[in-house]
XYZ file of C-alpha atoms in Angstrom:
312
model
C -15.131 -22.343 10.139
C -11.196 -22.140 11.163
C -10.274 -24.628 8.087
C -10.897 -24.613 4.446
C -14.651 -25.046 3.187
C -16.803 -23.147 0.582
C -19.281 -20.913 2.868
C -18.376 -17.061 3.123
C -16.289 -16.400 6.255
C -18.216 -14.875 8.781
C -15.133 -14.162 11.665
C -11.779 -14.162 11.737
C -9.542 -15.214 14.790
C -6.762 -13.691 15.930
C -3.231 -15.086 16.999
C -2.788 -12.003 18.980
C 0.914 -10.548 19.781
C 1.811 -14.001 21.963
C 0.505 -17.168 23.202
C 2.402 -16.967 26.600
C -0.374 -16.438 29.649
C 2.108 -14.643 31.680
C 3.421 -12.145 28.849
C -0.216 -11.622 28.022
C -0.805 -10.428 31.571
C 2.167 -8.530 31.430
C 0.956 -6.829 28.245
C -2.326 -6.135 29.257
C -1.166 -4.128 32.447
C 1.734 -2.517 30.133
C -0.886 -1.625 27.328
C -3.591 -0.646 29.291
C -1.372 1.670 30.985
C -0.061 3.257 27.889
C -3.864 3.519 26.506
C -4.990 5.792 29.307
C -1.951 7.733 29.280
C -2.549 8.164 25.607
C -6.057 9.296 25.828
C -5.264 11.559 29.189
C -2.025 13.179 27.280
C -3.840 14.064 24.229
C -7.308 15.227 25.588
C -5.386 17.395 28.042
C -3.382 18.815 25.060
C -6.990 19.248 22.969
C -8.351 20.943 25.658
C -5.419 23.192 26.540
C -5.088 24.619 23.139
C -8.867 25.167 22.771
C -9.407 26.980 25.962
C -6.215 29.043 25.569
C -6.583 32.110 23.162
C -2.830 32.871 22.755
C -2.331 29.232 21.027
C -4.978 29.736 18.616
C -2.233 29.588 16.019
C -1.616 27.301 13.176
C 1.035 25.483 14.693
C -0.929 24.747 17.685
C -4.324 24.140 15.678
C -2.253 21.750 13.861
C -1.230 20.022 16.920
C -4.659 19.986 18.518
C -5.951 17.939 15.359
C -2.775 15.334 15.585
C -3.546 15.132 19.133
C -7.598 14.272 18.274
C -6.339 12.065 15.702
C -4.111 9.860 18.067
C -7.058 9.150 20.414
C -8.816 7.819 17.209
C -6.180 5.575 15.920
C -5.204 4.190 19.261
C -8.898 3.459 19.941
C -9.362 2.043 16.631
C -6.917 -1.299 17.810
C -5.871 -1.107 21.399
C -8.964 -2.071 22.950
C -9.415 -5.084 20.956
C -5.843 -6.252 21.710
C -6.573 -5.600 25.532
C -10.083 -7.482 25.399
C -7.793 -10.402 23.354
C -5.326 -10.931 26.267
C -8.137 -11.695 28.077
C -9.610 -14.155 26.065
C -8.421 -17.701 24.924
C -10.102 -17.443 21.472
C -9.722 -13.542 19.940
C -12.487 -13.415 17.772
C -14.048 -10.553 15.290
C -16.886 -10.655 12.626
C -16.007 -10.252 9.360
C -18.392 -6.937 9.283
C -16.054 -5.507 12.536
C -12.969 -6.286 10.715
C -13.719 -4.390 7.768
C -14.973 -1.402 9.965
C -11.522 -1.543 12.208
C -9.534 -1.906 8.508
C -11.412 1.173 7.523
C -10.608 3.204 10.336
C -7.303 2.614 10.785
C -6.317 3.508 7.262
C -8.699 6.847 7.564
C -6.888 7.870 10.991
C -3.137 6.602 9.652
C -3.264 8.464 6.728
C -4.928 11.533 7.878
C -2.048 11.529 10.403
C 0.459 11.099 7.636
C -0.957 14.155 5.825
C -1.054 15.858 8.750
C 2.362 15.660 9.927
C 3.469 16.742 5.914
C 1.244 19.685 6.291
C 2.700 20.428 9.867
C 6.492 19.993 8.052
C 5.431 22.789 5.325
C 3.747 24.868 8.368
C 7.696 24.921 10.203
C 9.314 25.240 6.719
C 7.554 28.542 6.239
C 7.699 29.798 9.737
C 11.738 29.529 9.468
C 12.498 30.246 5.880
C 10.392 32.813 4.974
C 8.747 34.212 8.340
C 7.472 37.493 6.910
C 5.476 35.882 5.065
C 3.961 33.331 7.422
C 0.882 35.344 8.974
C -0.110 35.524 5.083
C 0.479 32.180 3.999
C -0.799 30.100 7.093
C -3.952 32.117 7.771
C -6.502 29.857 9.702
C -8.493 29.818 6.836
C -5.744 27.916 4.866
C -5.846 26.085 7.856
C -9.020 25.052 7.846
C -8.754 24.224 4.489
C -5.515 21.694 4.760
C -7.190 19.822 7.635
C -10.415 19.482 5.579
C -8.131 18.324 2.648
C -6.551 15.579 4.844
C -9.537 14.448 5.873
C -10.936 13.777 2.613
C -7.770 12.647 1.381
C -7.450 9.783 4.478
C -11.561 9.211 3.599
C -10.723 8.194 -0.219
C -7.636 6.598 0.675
C -9.440 4.469 3.703
C -12.223 3.634 1.026
C -9.908 2.214 -1.615
C -8.009 0.211 0.826
C -11.424 -1.038 2.215
C -12.907 -2.027 -1.534
C -9.408 -3.755 -2.713
C -9.829 -5.807 0.551
C -13.860 -6.853 0.278
C -14.062 -7.497 -3.484
C -12.312 -10.478 -2.825
C -13.954 -13.841 -2.110
C -12.977 -15.507 1.688
C -14.070 -19.053 2.045
C -11.431 -20.139 4.317
C -8.917 -20.502 6.394
C -9.453 -17.313 8.775
C -6.843 -16.954 11.020
C -5.287 -13.712 11.281
C -1.659 -13.331 12.579
C -1.779 -10.296 14.187
C -4.019 -8.424 17.001
C -5.929 -6.296 14.382
C -7.187 -6.545 10.856
C -5.326 -4.903 8.244
C -5.431 -5.095 4.717
C -2.210 -7.055 4.426
C -2.951 -9.847 6.872
C -6.705 -9.782 5.354
C -5.768 -10.598 2.276
C -3.772 -13.549 2.605
C -7.138 -15.311 3.638
C -8.458 -14.625 0.206
C -10.032 -17.388 -1.746
C -8.387 -16.353 -4.819
C -5.167 -14.849 -6.767
C -3.974 -11.523 -4.928
C -1.383 -10.562 -6.838
C -2.961 -7.431 -8.713
C -4.827 -6.112 -5.158
C -0.927 -6.527 -3.936
C 0.163 -4.085 -6.266
C -2.600 -1.668 -5.555
C -1.899 -1.349 -2.097
C 1.691 -0.727 -2.900
C 0.764 1.769 -5.486
C -1.406 3.409 -2.504
C -0.648 2.839 1.000
C 3.256 2.105 0.069
C 3.356 5.434 -2.118
C 1.511 7.447 0.369
C 4.165 6.625 3.345
C 7.127 6.660 1.066
C 6.142 10.167 -1.218
C 5.067 11.746 2.418
C 8.474 10.296 3.857
C 10.437 12.174 0.927
C 8.451 15.354 0.913
C 9.147 16.008 4.854
C 12.967 14.657 4.697
C 13.188 17.375 1.244
C 11.280 19.935 3.892
C 13.565 19.431 7.104
C 16.463 19.339 5.041
C 16.052 22.836 3.758
C 14.907 23.923 6.955
C 18.029 22.945 8.352
C 20.242 24.653 5.840
C 18.309 28.205 6.316
C 19.103 27.639 9.790
C 22.628 29.062 8.957
C 21.117 32.555 8.646
C 19.854 32.179 11.890
C 20.877 33.603 15.363
C 22.101 31.275 17.446
C 18.794 31.395 19.727
C 17.162 31.397 16.607
C 18.527 27.915 15.530
C 18.662 26.032 18.920
C 14.786 26.865 18.622
C 14.102 25.495 15.191
C 16.546 22.644 15.963
C 14.445 21.538 18.568
C 11.322 22.186 17.069
C 12.420 20.055 14.009
C 14.081 17.377 16.201
C 10.888 16.534 17.942
C 8.845 16.649 14.750
C 11.532 14.077 12.556
C 11.528 12.268 15.925
C 7.408 11.394 15.455
C 7.638 11.243 11.381
C 10.301 8.179 11.504
C 8.277 6.649 14.657
C 5.130 6.593 12.288
C 6.607 6.513 8.636
C 9.026 3.924 9.303
C 6.585 1.105 9.991
C 4.261 2.125 7.223
C 6.709 1.810 5.154
C 8.255 -1.459 6.549
C 5.056 -2.792 6.162
C 2.707 -1.490 3.073
C 5.569 -1.778 0.352
C 5.739 -5.344 0.849
C 1.967 -6.763 1.386
C 2.812 -10.259 -0.503
C 5.655 -11.063 2.348
C 5.269 -11.380 6.246
C 7.986 -11.508 9.141
C 7.887 -12.491 12.367
C 8.624 -9.004 13.292
C 5.697 -7.383 11.957
C 3.469 -7.233 14.940
C 5.976 -5.677 17.001
C 6.381 -3.002 13.919
C 2.451 -2.844 14.194
C 2.786 -1.761 17.929
C 4.763 1.281 17.342
C 2.275 2.874 15.072
C -0.997 1.786 16.777
C 0.182 2.164 20.451
C 3.730 3.681 21.191
C 3.395 6.632 18.501
C 0.384 7.982 19.949
C 1.436 8.217 23.295
C 4.931 9.905 22.369
C 3.281 12.540 20.354
C 2.598 14.742 23.398
C 5.682 13.645 25.201
C 7.705 14.915 22.154
C 5.511 17.481 20.463
C 3.776 19.685 22.744
C 4.334 18.623 26.789
C 8.301 19.766 26.422
C 6.846 22.663 25.154
C 6.923 25.962 27.807
C 4.279 27.498 26.372
C 2.113 24.826 26.758
C 3.176 23.735 29.963
C 2.466 27.106 30.982
C -0.973 27.088 29.676
C -2.034 23.897 31.490
C -0.854 25.448 34.535
C -2.916 28.601 34.098
C -5.941 26.507 33.043
C -5.496 24.707 36.293
C -5.059 27.435 38.713
C -8.219 29.098 36.996
C -10.044 25.965 37.785
C -9.045 26.110 41.263
C -9.827 29.761 41.645
C -13.391 29.031 40.146
C -14.275 26.505 42.814
C -13.117 28.437 45.441
C -15.789 31.073 44.691
C -18.565 28.912 43.488
């Protein structure tokens, strides 16, 4: 099955991050800890925001959605990667590969759209504070979140269709640790030039345009800070710096990979680790766990839990 033949490929074989067994064990320990911290940190944020009434504001509503997406995004690729560190032959079925590809693009695209919405939310809050409660009411926030999931679903369906419409008869070795459109379509037994162009016009354009919109939004915010007080500038700069750090960590790898689907570099696997493993862990650290209001809410929830146990 790993060679050329005329039958339909039923499974794919991953090369993984490395073929060095010592490095694989090191990666297993490191990424297992990273994954557990990602799940715990993001779940803690979701629970804290959910059970703290004063955090029921647009900004924290979006942050809880971001944490939920990060849990899902990391869970699409990391468990399979960890399994691969324990196996000599890293195999996935064709259907499982397509499912992984679909959910990867669904959650990644949803996060891209959400970060763009969050930048707009900060723009309204900082540049037009008097209109903030009107423009960004909870009804609008729910509609925006519904729209980002709809957009992510449509994008993912398009990517999945572009991938599955191609014939796969061999080879079946994917030079990665997960299934993604660029790495899978290279194995197709057909000309993929047009498919590559469509991928660039879809994933590449979404990543690039959203990134430019974010840069523009933050530039306008920084210019408007000249009218703010010193304390207002400090808070706004702290928030925007945190947001923009996450934006670079997610959008940089996406733009690097999806604007050139026909070309691959040896560094691609390392770049992919950033948006599949590292970014979902850094989001709770950068966005929320350094936020005093959230940390105080976590302490109060913990104290309330202890108090409740003491009287039950």
